[in-house]
Coordinates of C-alpha atoms in Angstrom, one line a residue:
M345 CA 13.4 10.9 -11.7
T346 CA 10.1 9.0 -11.9
Q347 CA 9.9 6.0 -9.6
P348 CA 9.8 2.7 -11.6
V349 CA 6.5 0.8 -11.3
L350 CA 8.5 -2.4 -10.7
D351 CA 12.0 -3.1 -9.3
V352 CA 13.0 -6.7 -8.9
R353 CA 16.3 -7.3 -7.0
H354 CA 18.2 -10.5 -6.7
L355 CA 15.2 -12.8 -6.9
C356 CA 15.7 -16.5 -6.3
I357 CA 13.0 -19.2 -6.4
Q358 CA 13.6 -22.9 -5.6
F359 CA 11.5 -26.0 -5.8
P360 CA 12.8 -28.6 -3.3
S361 CA 12.0 -32.3 -3.5
S362 CA 12.9 -35.3 -1.4
T363 CA 16.1 -35.9 -3.5
T364 CA 17.2 -32.6 -4.9
T365 CA 16.4 -28.9 -5.2
T366 CA 15.6 -27.2 -8.5
I367 CA 16.6 -23.6 -8.9
A368 CA 13.9 -22.2 -11.1
V369 CA 15.0 -18.5 -10.9
D370 CA 18.6 -17.7 -10.1
E371 CA 19.2 -14.2 -8.6
I372 CA 17.6 -12.1 -11.4
S373 CA 17.2 -8.3 -11.3
F374 CA 15.3 -5.9 -13.6
T375 CA 13.2 -2.7 -13.5
L376 CA 10.2 -1.6 -15.4
P377 CA 9.6 2.2 -15.9
R378 CA 6.1 3.5 -15.6
G379 CA 4.0 3.2 -18.8
Q380 CA 6.5 1.0 -20.6
T381 CA 6.5 -2.7 -21.6
L382 CA 9.1 -5.2 -20.6
G383 CA 9.3 -8.4 -22.6
I384 CA 10.6 -11.5 -20.9
V385 CA 11.6 -14.1 -23.5
G386 CA 13.0 -17.6 -23.2
E387 CA 12.1 -21.3 -23.8
S388 CA 9.9 -23.4 -21.6
G389 CA 11.6 -24.1 -18.3
S390 CA 13.7 -20.9 -18.4
G391 CA 11.8 -19.4 -15.4
K392 CA 9.6 -16.9 -17.2
S393 CA 6.2 -18.0 -15.8
V394 CA 7.6 -18.7 -12.3
T395 CA 8.9 -15.1 -12.2
A396 CA 5.4 -13.8 -13.2
L397 CA 3.8 -15.9 -10.5
A398 CA 6.3 -14.6 -7.9
L399 CA 5.2 -11.0 -8.7
L400 CA 1.6 -12.0 -7.7
G401 CA 2.6 -14.3 -4.8
L402 CA 1.1 -17.3 -6.5
I403 CA 4.1 -19.7 -6.7
P404 CA 2.7 -23.3 -6.3
A405 CA 4.0 -25.5 -3.4
P406 CA 6.6 -26.7 -2.8
G407 CA 8.2 -23.7 -4.5
K408 CA 9.4 -20.8 -2.4
I409 CA 11.3 -17.6 -2.7
T410 CA 14.6 -17.9 -1.0
Q411 CA 15.9 -14.4 -1.4
G412 CA 15.2 -11.1 -3.2
E413 CA 13.0 -8.1 -3.2
I414 CA 10.0 -7.1 -5.4
W415 CA 9.4 -3.3 -5.1
F416 CA 6.1 -2.1 -6.5
C417 CA 4.9 1.5 -6.8
E418 CA 1.3 2.4 -7.7
S419 CA 0.5 5.6 -9.5
E420 CA 0.5 7.4 -6.2
G421 CA 2.4 6.6 -3.0
Q422 CA 5.7 5.1 -1.9
P423 CA 7.1 1.8 -3.2
V424 CA 6.4 -1.3 -1.2
D425 CA 8.3 -4.6 -1.1
L426 CA 5.5 -7.1 -1.9
L427 CA 7.5 -10.0 -0.4
T428 CA 7.4 -8.4 3.1
L429 CA 3.6 -8.0 3.1
P430 CA 1.3 -10.4 5.0
E431 CA -0.9 -12.5 2.7
E432 CA -4.0 -10.5 3.5
Q433 CA -2.3 -7.2 2.4
R434 CA -0.8 -8.9 -0.6
R435 CA -4.3 -10.0 -1.7
L436 CA -5.3 -6.3 -1.9
Y437 CA -2.7 -5.8 -4.7
R438 CA -3.4 -9.0 -6.5
G439 CA -6.0 -8.6 -9.2
K440 CA -6.5 -4.9 -8.5
A441 CA -3.1 -3.1 -8.8
V442 CA -1.3 -6.0 -10.4
A443 CA -3.4 -8.2 -12.8
M444 CA -2.4 -11.1 -15.0
I445 CA -3.5 -12.7 -18.3
F446 CA -2.8 -16.4 -18.4
Q447 CA -1.7 -18.4 -21.4
D448 CA -4.8 -20.7 -21.9
P449 CA -8.0 -18.7 -21.4
M450 CA -10.2 -21.8 -21.5
S451 CA -8.3 -23.2 -18.5
S452 CA -8.5 -19.9 -16.7
L453 CA -12.2 -19.3 -17.2
N454 CA -14.7 -21.4 -15.2
P455 CA -16.8 -23.3 -17.8
V456 CA -19.9 -23.5 -15.6
F457 CA -20.3 -19.7 -15.1
T458 CA -21.1 -17.1 -17.7
I459 CA -18.5 -14.6 -18.6
G460 CA -20.8 -11.9 -17.2
F461 CA -20.8 -13.6 -13.8
Q462 CA -17.0 -14.0 -13.8
L463 CA -16.4 -10.4 -14.8
T464 CA -18.8 -8.9 -12.3
E465 CA -17.4 -11.1 -9.5
A466 CA -13.9 -9.7 -9.9
I467 CA -15.2 -6.1 -10.1
C468 CA -17.4 -6.5 -7.0
L469 CA -14.5 -8.0 -5.1
H470 CA -11.9 -5.3 -5.8
Q471 CA -14.0 -2.2 -6.5
Q472 CA -16.5 -2.4 -3.7
V473 CA -19.5 -1.6 -5.9
G474 CA -23.0 -3.0 -6.3
K475 CA -24.0 -5.6 -8.9
G476 CA -25.6 -3.0 -11.2
E477 CA -22.5 -0.9 -11.3
A478 CA -20.3 -3.9 -11.7
R479 CA -22.4 -5.0 -14.7
R480 CA -22.0 -1.6 -16.3
R481 CA -18.2 -1.7 -15.8
A482 CA -18.1 -5.3 -17.2
I483 CA -19.8 -4.1 -20.4
A484 CA -17.5 -1.1 -20.6
A485 CA -14.5 -3.5 -20.3
L486 CA -15.8 -5.8 -23.0
Q487 CA -16.3 -2.7 -25.2
E488 CA -12.8 -1.6 -24.5
V489 CA -11.3 -4.9 -25.6
R490 CA -13.6 -4.7 -28.7
L491 CA -15.6 -7.9 -28.0
L492 CA -18.7 -5.7 -28.0
P493 CA -19.2 -2.5 -30.1
N494 CA -19.2 0.8 -28.2
D495 CA -22.5 2.6 -27.5
D496 CA -22.4 4.8 -30.5
A497 CA -21.9 1.8 -32.8
L498 CA -24.6 -0.1 -31.1
Q499 CA -27.0 2.8 -31.5
A500 CA -26.2 3.0 -35.2
Q501 CA -26.9 -0.7 -35.6
A502 CA -30.1 -0.4 -33.6
T503 CA -31.5 2.1 -36.1
E504 CA -31.5 -0.6 -38.7
M505 CA -33.1 -3.2 -36.4
A506 CA -36.0 -1.2 -34.8
S507 CA -38.2 1.7 -35.9
N508 CA -38.7 3.5 -32.6
D509 CA -36.7 4.6 -29.6
W510 CA -38.1 2.0 -27.3
G511 CA -37.3 -0.8 -29.8
R512 CA -33.8 0.5 -30.3
M513 CA -33.1 0.7 -26.6
Q514 CA -34.4 -2.9 -26.2
W515 CA -32.2 -4.1 -29.0
V516 CA -29.1 -2.4 -27.5
N517 CA -29.8 -3.9 -24.1
E518 CA -30.3 -7.3 -25.6
Q519 CA -26.9 -7.2 -27.3
K520 CA -25.2 -6.2 -24.0
R521 CA -27.1 -8.9 -22.0
G522 CA -26.4 -11.5 -24.7
I523 CA -22.6 -11.2 -24.5
L524 CA -22.7 -11.3 -20.7
E525 CA -24.8 -14.4 -20.7
R526 CA -22.5 -16.4 -23.0
Y527 CA -20.4 -19.3 -21.6
P528 CA -16.7 -19.6 -22.3
H529 CA -17.2 -22.6 -24.7
E530 CA -19.4 -20.4 -26.9
L531 CA -16.5 -18.1 -27.7
S532 CA -13.5 -18.6 -30.0
G533 CA -10.0 -18.7 -28.7
G534 CA -9.4 -15.0 -29.6
Q535 CA -12.7 -14.0 -27.9
Q536 CA -11.8 -15.9 -24.8
Q537 CA -8.5 -14.2 -24.6
R538 CA -10.3 -10.8 -24.9
V539 CA -12.5 -11.8 -22.0
M540 CA -9.4 -12.5 -19.9
I541 CA -8.0 -9.1 -20.9
A542 CA -11.3 -7.4 -20.0
M543 CA -11.2 -9.1 -16.6
A544 CA -7.6 -8.0 -16.0
I545 CA -8.2 -4.4 -16.9
A546 CA -11.6 -4.0 -15.2
C547 CA -10.1 -3.0 -11.9
N548 CA -7.7 -0.4 -13.5
P549 CA -4.4 -2.1 -12.6
T550 CA -1.1 -0.2 -12.6
L551 CA 0.8 -3.3 -13.8
L552 CA -0.5 -5.9 -16.2
I553 CA 1.3 -9.3 -16.7
A554 CA 0.6 -11.2 -19.9
D555 CA 2.0 -14.8 -19.8
E556 CA 2.1 -16.2 -23.4
P557 CA -1.3 -14.6 -24.2
T558 CA -1.0 -15.3 -28.0
T559 CA 0.8 -18.7 -28.3
A560 CA -2.1 -20.8 -29.5
L561 CA -3.8 -18.1 -31.6
D562 CA -3.9 -17.6 -35.4
V563 CA -1.5 -14.9 -36.7
T564 CA -4.3 -12.6 -37.5
V565 CA -5.9 -13.0 -34.1
Q566 CA -2.5 -12.7 -32.5
A567 CA -1.9 -9.4 -34.3
S568 CA -5.2 -8.0 -33.1
I569 CA -4.5 -9.0 -29.5
L570 CA -1.0 -7.4 -29.6
K571 CA -2.4 -4.2 -31.0
L572 CA -5.1 -4.2 -28.3
L573 CA -2.6 -4.6 -25.5
A574 CA -0.5 -1.8 -26.9
D575 CA -3.5 0.5 -27.2
L576 CA -4.7 -0.3 -23.7
C577 CA -1.3 0.4 -22.2
R578 CA -1.1 3.7 -24.1
S579 CA -4.6 4.9 -23.2
R580 CA -4.5 3.8 -19.5
Q581 CA -0.8 4.6 -18.9
M582 CA -0.5 1.0 -17.8
S583 CA 2.8 -0.9 -17.5
L584 CA 3.1 -4.3 -19.1
V585 CA 5.2 -7.4 -18.5
F586 CA 4.9 -9.5 -21.6
I587 CA 6.1 -13.1 -21.5
T588 CA 6.7 -15.2 -24.6
H589 CA 9.2 -17.6 -26.2
D590 CA 9.0 -15.7 -29.6
L591 CA 11.2 -12.7 -30.1
G592 CA 9.2 -11.8 -33.2
V593 CA 6.2 -11.2 -31.0
I594 CA 8.3 -9.3 -28.5
A595 CA 9.3 -6.8 -31.2
E596 CA 5.7 -5.9 -31.7
V597 CA 5.0 -4.7 -28.1
A598 CA 8.1 -4.3 -25.9
D599 CA 10.3 -1.3 -25.1
Q600 CA 13.0 -3.4 -23.5
V601 CA 13.7 -7.1 -23.4
A602 CA 15.1 -9.5 -20.8
V603 CA 16.2 -12.9 -22.1
M604 CA 16.0 -15.8 -19.6
Y605 CA 18.0 -19.0 -19.9
R606 CA 18.0 -21.7 -17.2
G607 CA 16.7 -19.3 -14.5
K608 CA 19.1 -16.5 -15.3
I609 CA 18.7 -13.2 -17.2
V610 CA 21.5 -13.6 -19.8
E611 CA 20.8 -10.4 -21.6
C612 CA 18.7 -7.3 -21.0
D613 CA 18.5 -4.3 -23.4
R614 CA 16.3 -1.9 -25.4
V615 CA 14.4 -3.9 -28.0
H616 CA 16.0 -2.3 -31.0
T617 CA 19.5 -2.8 -29.7
L618 CA 18.9 -6.4 -28.7
F619 CA 17.5 -7.3 -32.1
H620 CA 20.4 -5.7 -34.1
Q621 CA 23.3 -6.4 -31.7
P622 CA 22.5 -9.5 -29.6
Q623 CA 25.5 -10.3 -27.4
H624 CA 24.7 -13.8 -25.9
P625 CA 24.7 -16.9 -28.1
Y626 CA 21.3 -17.9 -26.6
T627 CA 19.7 -14.7 -27.8
Q628 CA 21.3 -15.1 -31.2
G629 CA 19.9 -18.6 -31.4
L630 CA 16.3 -17.5 -30.5
L631 CA 16.5 -14.8 -33.2
A632 CA 17.8 -17.2 -35.9
C633 CA 15.7 -20.3 -35.3
R634 CA 12.4 -18.8 -36.5
P635 CA 11.8 -19.4 -40.3
R636 CA 12.3 -16.3 -42.4
L637 CA 10.0 -15.3 -45.3
D638 CA 12.5 -13.2 -47.2
V639 CA 15.0 -16.0 -48.0
A640 CA 14.9 -19.7 -48.8
Q641 CA 16.4 -21.9 -46.1
S642 CA 17.3 -25.6 -46.2
Y643 CA 18.1 -25.8 -42.5
L644 CA 17.0 -23.8 -39.5
P645 CA 19.8 -23.0 -37.0
T646 CA 18.9 -24.0 -33.4
V647 CA 19.7 -22.6 -30.0
A648 CA 22.0 -25.6 -29.5
D649 CA 24.0 -24.8 -32.6
F650 CA 24.7 -21.3 -31.3
L651 CA 25.5 -22.4 -27.7
A652 CA 27.9 -25.0 -29.1
G653 CA 29.6 -22.3 -31.3
K654 CA 28.7 -24.2 -34.5
V655 CA 27.2 -21.0 -36.2
D656 CA 27.1 -17.3 -35.7
R657 CA 24.7 -14.6 -36.8
S658 CA 26.5 -14.0 -40.0
S659 CA 26.2 -17.6 -41.2
D660 CA 22.6 -17.9 -42.4
P661 CA 22.2 -21.3 -44.1
I662 CA 20.5 -20.0 -47.2
V663 CA 19.8 -21.7 -50.5
E664 CA 18.2 -20.6 -53.7
P665 CA 14.5 -21.3 -54.2
V666 CA 13.9 -24.6 -55.9
E667 CA 11.2 -25.9 -58.2
P668 CA 8.4 -28.0 -56.6
V669 CA 9.2 -31.7 -56.5
K670 CA 7.1 -33.7 -58.9
S671 CA 7.0 -37.4 -59.7
N672 CA 7.9 -38.7 -63.2
E673 CA 4.7 -40.7 -63.0
P674 CA 1.7 -39.3 -65.0
T675 CA -0.6 -39.4 -62.0
P676 CA 0.0 -37.6 -58.7
L677 CA 0.2 -39.6 -55.4
L678 CA -2.9 -37.9 -54.1
R679 CA -5.7 -36.3 -56.2
V680 CA -8.8 -34.6 -54.7
E681 CA -11.8 -33.8 -57.0
N682 CA -14.7 -31.5 -55.9
L683 CA -14.5 -32.6 -52.3
T684 CA -17.3 -31.3 -50.1
V685 CA -17.6 -32.0 -46.3
G686 CA -20.5 -30.6 -44.2
F687 CA -21.8 -31.0 -40.7
P688 CA -25.6 -31.1 -40.2
I689 CA -27.4 -28.3 -38.4
K690 CA -30.4 -29.5 -36.5
G691 CA -33.7 -27.9 -37.5
V692 CA -37.1 -27.9 -35.8
L693 CA -38.0 -31.1 -33.9
G694 CA -34.5 -32.4 -34.6
W695 CA -34.9 -32.6 -38.4
E696 CA -31.7 -32.1 -40.4
R697 CA -32.6 -29.2 -42.6
R698 CA -29.2 -27.8 -43.8
Y699 CA -25.4 -28.3 -43.5
F700 CA -22.5 -26.2 -42.4
M701 CA -20.0 -26.5 -45.2
A702 CA -16.5 -27.0 -43.6
V703 CA -14.9 -28.0 -46.9
N704 CA -16.6 -26.7 -50.1
D705 CA -15.8 -28.1 -53.5
L706 CA -12.0 -28.5 -53.2
S707 CA -9.8 -29.9 -56.0
F708 CA -6.0 -30.2 -55.8
E709 CA -3.1 -32.6 -56.3
V710 CA -0.1 -33.7 -54.3
Y711 CA 2.9 -35.2 -56.1
A712 CA 5.2 -37.9 -54.7
G713 CA 8.1 -36.5 -52.7
E714 CA 6.7 -33.0 -52.4
T715 CA 5.4 -31.0 -49.4
L716 CA 2.1 -29.2 -49.9
G717 CA 1.6 -26.5 -47.3
L718 CA -1.9 -25.9 -46.1
V719 CA -2.4 -22.5 -44.4
G720 CA -5.4 -20.6 -43.1
E721 CA -7.0 -19.4 -39.9
S722 CA -8.8 -21.7 -37.3
G723 CA -12.1 -22.7 -38.7
C724 CA -11.2 -22.5 -42.4
G725 CA -11.4 -26.3 -42.8
K726 CA -7.8 -27.4 -42.7
S727 CA -8.2 -30.1 -40.1
T728 CA -11.5 -31.3 -41.5
L729 CA -9.9 -31.8 -44.9
A730 CA -7.0 -33.7 -43.3
L731 CA -9.4 -36.1 -41.4
T732 CA -11.5 -36.6 -44.6
L733 CA -8.4 -37.5 -46.7
L734 CA -7.5 -40.1 -44.1
R735 CA -11.1 -41.4 -44.2
L736 CA -11.8 -40.4 -40.6
T737 CA -14.5 -38.0 -41.5
P738 CA -17.2 -38.8 -44.2
E739 CA -17.6 -36.5 -47.2
L740 CA -20.8 -35.3 -48.8
A741 CA -19.5 -35.2 -52.3
G742 CA -16.4 -35.6 -54.4
N743 CA -13.6 -38.2 -54.8
I744 CA -10.2 -38.9 -53.3
Y745 CA -7.6 -40.8 -55.3
F746 CA -4.5 -42.2 -53.7
D747 CA -1.8 -43.7 -56.0
G748 CA -4.4 -43.9 -58.8
Q749 CA -7.0 -45.7 -56.7
N750 CA -10.3 -44.2 -55.7
I751 CA -10.3 -44.5 -51.9
T752 CA -13.4 -42.3 -51.2
H753 CA -15.5 -45.3 -50.0
A754 CA -12.7 -47.6 -48.9
Q755 CA -13.8 -50.1 -46.2
G756 CA -12.6 -53.2 -44.4
A757 CA -9.4 -54.7 -45.6
A758 CA -8.9 -52.0 -48.2
L759 CA -9.1 -49.3 -45.6
K760 CA -6.8 -51.2 -43.2
A761 CA -4.2 -51.4 -46.0
L762 CA -4.6 -47.7 -46.7
R763 CA -3.7 -47.0 -43.1
R764 CA -0.3 -48.4 -43.7
E765 CA 0.3 -45.9 -46.5
M766 CA -1.2 -42.7 -44.9
Q767 CA -0.5 -41.4 -41.4
I768 CA -1.0 -38.2 -39.4
V769 CA 1.0 -36.3 -36.7
F770 CA -1.4 -34.2 -34.6
Q771 CA -1.0 -30.8 -32.9
N772 CA -0.9 -31.9 -29.3
P773 CA 1.6 -34.7 -28.7
Y774 CA 0.5 -35.4 -25.1
N775 CA -3.2 -35.9 -26.2
S776 CA -2.0 -38.2 -29.0
L777 CA -0.2 -40.6 -26.7
N778 CA -1.8 -42.9 -24.2
P779 CA -0.5 -41.6 -20.8
R780 CA -0.7 -45.2 -19.3
M781 CA 1.3 -46.8 -22.1
A782 CA 5.1 -46.7 -22.4
V783 CA 6.3 -44.9 -25.5
G784 CA 8.0 -48.0 -26.8
K785 CA 4.7 -49.9 -26.7
A786 CA 2.9 -47.0 -28.3
I787 CA 5.3 -47.2 -31.3
M788 CA 5.0 -51.0 -31.5
E789 CA 1.2 -51.0 -31.3
P790 CA 0.6 -50.2 -35.1
L791 CA 3.2 -52.9 -36.0
Q792 CA 1.3 -55.5 -34.0
I793 CA -2.1 -54.4 -35.4
H794 CA -0.8 -54.7 -39.0
G795 CA 1.4 -57.7 -38.5
Q796 CA 4.6 -56.0 -39.5
G797 CA 6.9 -58.4 -37.7
K798 CA 6.9 -62.0 -36.4
T799 CA 8.3 -61.7 -32.9
K800 CA 8.4 -59.3 -30.0
A801 CA 12.1 -58.8 -30.7
D802 CA 11.2 -57.6 -34.2
Y803 CA 8.8 -55.1 -32.8
R804 CA 11.3 -53.8 -30.2
N805 CA 14.1 -53.6 -32.7
R806 CA 11.9 -51.5 -35.0
A807 CA 10.8 -49.2 -32.2
A808 CA 14.4 -48.8 -31.0
Y809 CA 15.5 -47.9 -34.5
L810 CA 12.7 -45.3 -34.9
L811 CA 13.4 -43.7 -31.6
E812 CA 17.1 -43.4 -32.5
R813 CA 16.2 -42.0 -35.9
V814 CA 14.1 -39.2 -34.4
G815 CA 16.9 -38.3 -32.1
L816 CA 15.9 -40.1 -28.9
D817 CA 17.7 -42.7 -26.8
P818 CA 16.2 -46.2 -27.4
G819 CA 16.8 -46.8 -23.7
M820 CA 13.9 -44.4 -23.1
M821 CA 11.5 -47.0 -24.5
N822 CA 10.0 -48.0 -21.2
R823 CA 9.3 -44.4 -20.1
F824 CA 5.8 -42.8 -20.1
P825 CA 4.7 -39.7 -22.0
H826 CA 4.7 -37.4 -19.0
E827 CA 8.5 -38.1 -18.5
F828 CA 9.3 -36.3 -21.8
S829 CA 9.3 -32.6 -22.8
G830 CA 6.9 -31.4 -25.4
G831 CA 9.4 -31.5 -28.2
Q832 CA 10.4 -35.1 -27.3
R833 CA 6.8 -36.2 -27.2
Q834 CA 6.3 -34.8 -30.7
R835 CA 9.4 -36.8 -31.9
I836 CA 7.7 -39.9 -30.4
C837 CA 4.6 -39.2 -32.4
I838 CA 6.6 -38.8 -35.5
A839 CA 8.4 -42.1 -34.8
R840 CA 5.0 -43.8 -34.4
A841 CA 3.8 -42.3 -37.7
L842 CA 6.8 -43.8 -39.4
A843 CA 6.4 -47.3 -37.9
L844 CA 4.6 -48.8 -40.9
N845 CA 6.8 -47.1 -43.6
P846 CA 4.0 -44.9 -44.9
R847 CA 4.4 -42.9 -48.1
F848 CA 2.2 -40.0 -47.1
I849 CA 2.0 -38.1 -43.8
I850 CA -0.2 -35.2 -42.8
C851 CA 1.3 -32.9 -40.2
D852 CA -1.7 -31.1 -38.6
E853 CA -0.3 -28.0 -36.7
S854 CA 2.4 -30.3 -35.4
V855 CA 4.8 -27.6 -34.2
S856 CA 2.4 -24.7 -33.3
A857 CA 2.5 -25.4 -29.6
L858 CA 6.3 -25.8 -29.4
D859 CA 9.0 -23.3 -28.4
V860 CA 10.6 -21.7 -31.5
S861 CA 13.9 -23.5 -30.9
V862 CA 12.2 -26.9 -30.4
Q863 CA 10.0 -26.1 -33.4
A864 CA 13.2 -25.6 -35.5
Q865 CA 14.5 -29.0 -34.4
V866 CA 11.3 -30.8 -35.3
L867 CA 11.0 -29.0 -38.7
N868 CA 14.6 -29.9 -39.5
L869 CA 13.9 -33.5 -38.5
L870 CA 10.8 -33.7 -40.8
K871 CA 12.8 -32.4 -43.8
E872 CA 15.6 -34.9 -43.1
L873 CA 13.2 -37.8 -42.8
Q874 CA 11.5 -36.8 -46.0
R875 CA 14.8 -37.0 -47.9
E876 CA 15.7 -40.3 -46.3
F877 CA 12.4 -42.1 -46.7
G878 CA 11.0 -40.4 -49.7
L879 CA 7.9 -39.1 -47.8
T880 CA 5.2 -36.9 -49.1
Y881 CA 3.7 -34.4 -46.7
I882 CA 0.7 -32.2 -46.4
F883 CA 1.9 -29.7 -43.8
I884 CA -0.9 -27.8 -42.1
S885 CA -0.4 -24.6 -40.1
H886 CA -1.8 -21.1 -39.6
D887 CA 1.8 -19.7 -39.6
L888 CA 2.9 -18.9 -43.2
S889 CA 6.6 -18.5 -42.3
V890 CA 6.7 -22.1 -41.0
V891 CA 4.7 -23.4 -44.0
K892 CA 7.0 -21.6 -46.4
F893 CA 10.1 -23.2 -44.9
M894 CA 8.6 -26.7 -45.2
S895 CA 6.7 -26.5 -48.5
D896 CA 7.3 -26.8 -52.2
R897 CA 3.8 -25.4 -52.9
I898 CA 1.3 -23.7 -50.6
M899 CA -2.5 -23.9 -50.6
V900 CA -4.3 -21.1 -48.8
M901 CA -7.7 -21.9 -47.4
N902 CA -10.5 -19.6 -46.2
K903 CA -14.0 -20.5 -45.1
G904 CA -13.8 -24.0 -46.6
K905 CA -12.5 -22.9 -50.0
I906 CA -9.1 -22.6 -51.8
E907 CA -8.1 -18.9 -52.0
E908 CA -5.0 -19.7 -54.0
I909 CA -2.4 -22.4 -54.6
D910 CA 1.1 -21.7 -56.0
R911 CA 4.8 -22.2 -55.3
A912 CA 5.8 -21.3 -51.8
D913 CA 8.1 -18.4 -52.8
Q914 CA 5.4 -17.0 -55.2
I915 CA 2.7 -17.0 -52.5
Y916 CA 5.0 -14.8 -50.4
T917 CA 6.4 -12.5 -53.1
N918 CA 3.3 -12.2 -55.2
P919 CA 0.1 -13.1 -53.3
Q920 CA -3.0 -12.9 -55.4
T921 CA -5.8 -12.5 -52.9
D922 CA -6.5 -10.0 -50.1
Y923 CA -6.8 -12.8 -47.6
T924 CA -3.3 -14.1 -48.3
K925 CA -1.9 -10.6 -48.1
Q926 CA -3.6 -10.2 -44.7
L927 CA -2.0 -13.4 -43.4
I928 CA 1.4 -12.3 -44.6
A929 CA 1.0 -8.9 -43.0
A930 CA 0.0 -10.4 -39.7
I931 CA 3.2 -12.4 -39.2
P932 CA 5.5 -10.8 -36.5
A933 CA 8.5 -9.7 -38.5
G934 CA 10.8 -8.5 -35.7
L935 CA 12.8 -5.3 -36.3

């Protein structure tokens, strides 16, 4: 029988403090056969990332491994327990035989060095080669992750760019040199992640660990990264540990799945068996809480529902598709006519010669009480449109009407009054809250600015009511943002957006960074608040399944323009454009 590449036995990891000890990983065991992919799935805090760091010997202080064994076997040789090795010997494995792709590539790449320097540094360190050979291997790795075309493709392109052999060779060398000389901030999120993958595979590892490598990426970019990882594992006979909170993503790459909950592995099985016959209520909850495209749902089950025994897998809360909500009034709540937003591109000597059009001649309507979903990839103009509607970004042309009034050039008192009617919930709740301001004060601040109350007691009572309404204890009012989880912080941002009793709220990627179970809770909350307060939403996301759950109608954007706009169920069942079909096809569907 072939020796498994990884055999973890009874691993325990603790984080002691002055008052208590937190058990992050509680006696887990699993094996990974050579050439296969193990998916480790669970919510934030379940112990997934700590387990990955333990494999590399990178657990941050004061964390420590209190017991267990980590047996690792390279392509040739006898297995070795990594936990028994001195740090100098452990370092020989780290980055060379065992490599890791971290969740946020921009935080993992050094912003002051080019990607070429960072790639060649890793190769020189582990491969013991000169700078010239390291540079050649770095280019080969970038070609393998498809950030740079292969030599044949470059030569074919060169024939169109130059008329002689010398010119073609210079053009090819320029392309290779150009990609190596770029800095991380000059690359998109998907390109940065490809650089991280190239860095990880450049030293031919036996085991690759990918920790949430696609969480913040568009569904189309995510699909390409998942396919790339699968192709690399197949071509290199490399084993992969893939960590995520999304079981839909796991189904795309894994051979077997381990489900972690509160530091324990509650279920481990082949991916097909786990998807069709999950045994643990936690696994059933993770499978059920992601919005589905094939049915209409009025409520998303959450992990808490399954753990409490309130639902089981056979009780999908499904309702028939409904007609979009429209007001009886002759005019829509929001009407946009031929809106164009551009950003100047500097010309010679600083002159402004032309514009990059982020939003290009958009016209649409939003009716009172409905949710208009806005979907598209990063860079398509979704967030720019949102900021322009709220008068935070100027337009080049077009008109915006709110409740029958032209607000395109609103200023002063008129703009301040408009702020009470229109609010926004941003993607990152931690960046949206002042870390030095208690959350109660953050909720009371807009009330004070707009004079919505006479006394401090009025402000506090309103803040307490809003916290309670979004499912938080009013007694938490004096806590600071860092004392809350990501889902709780997003609830605080929603409470602040509701403080002035607005009629219209824009949710800009407001659940994209949350665990699927927390995401389900926030989506259910937004729907409940809409029914109670009669809110009108524009719900922005790159994830069509989330948008379909929330929306009456969906507007698909691509490169600053509207691809199509229709009822939510019609967009899914009968997409009209190739771009919409591509977005739908890229959604991880599970098994």
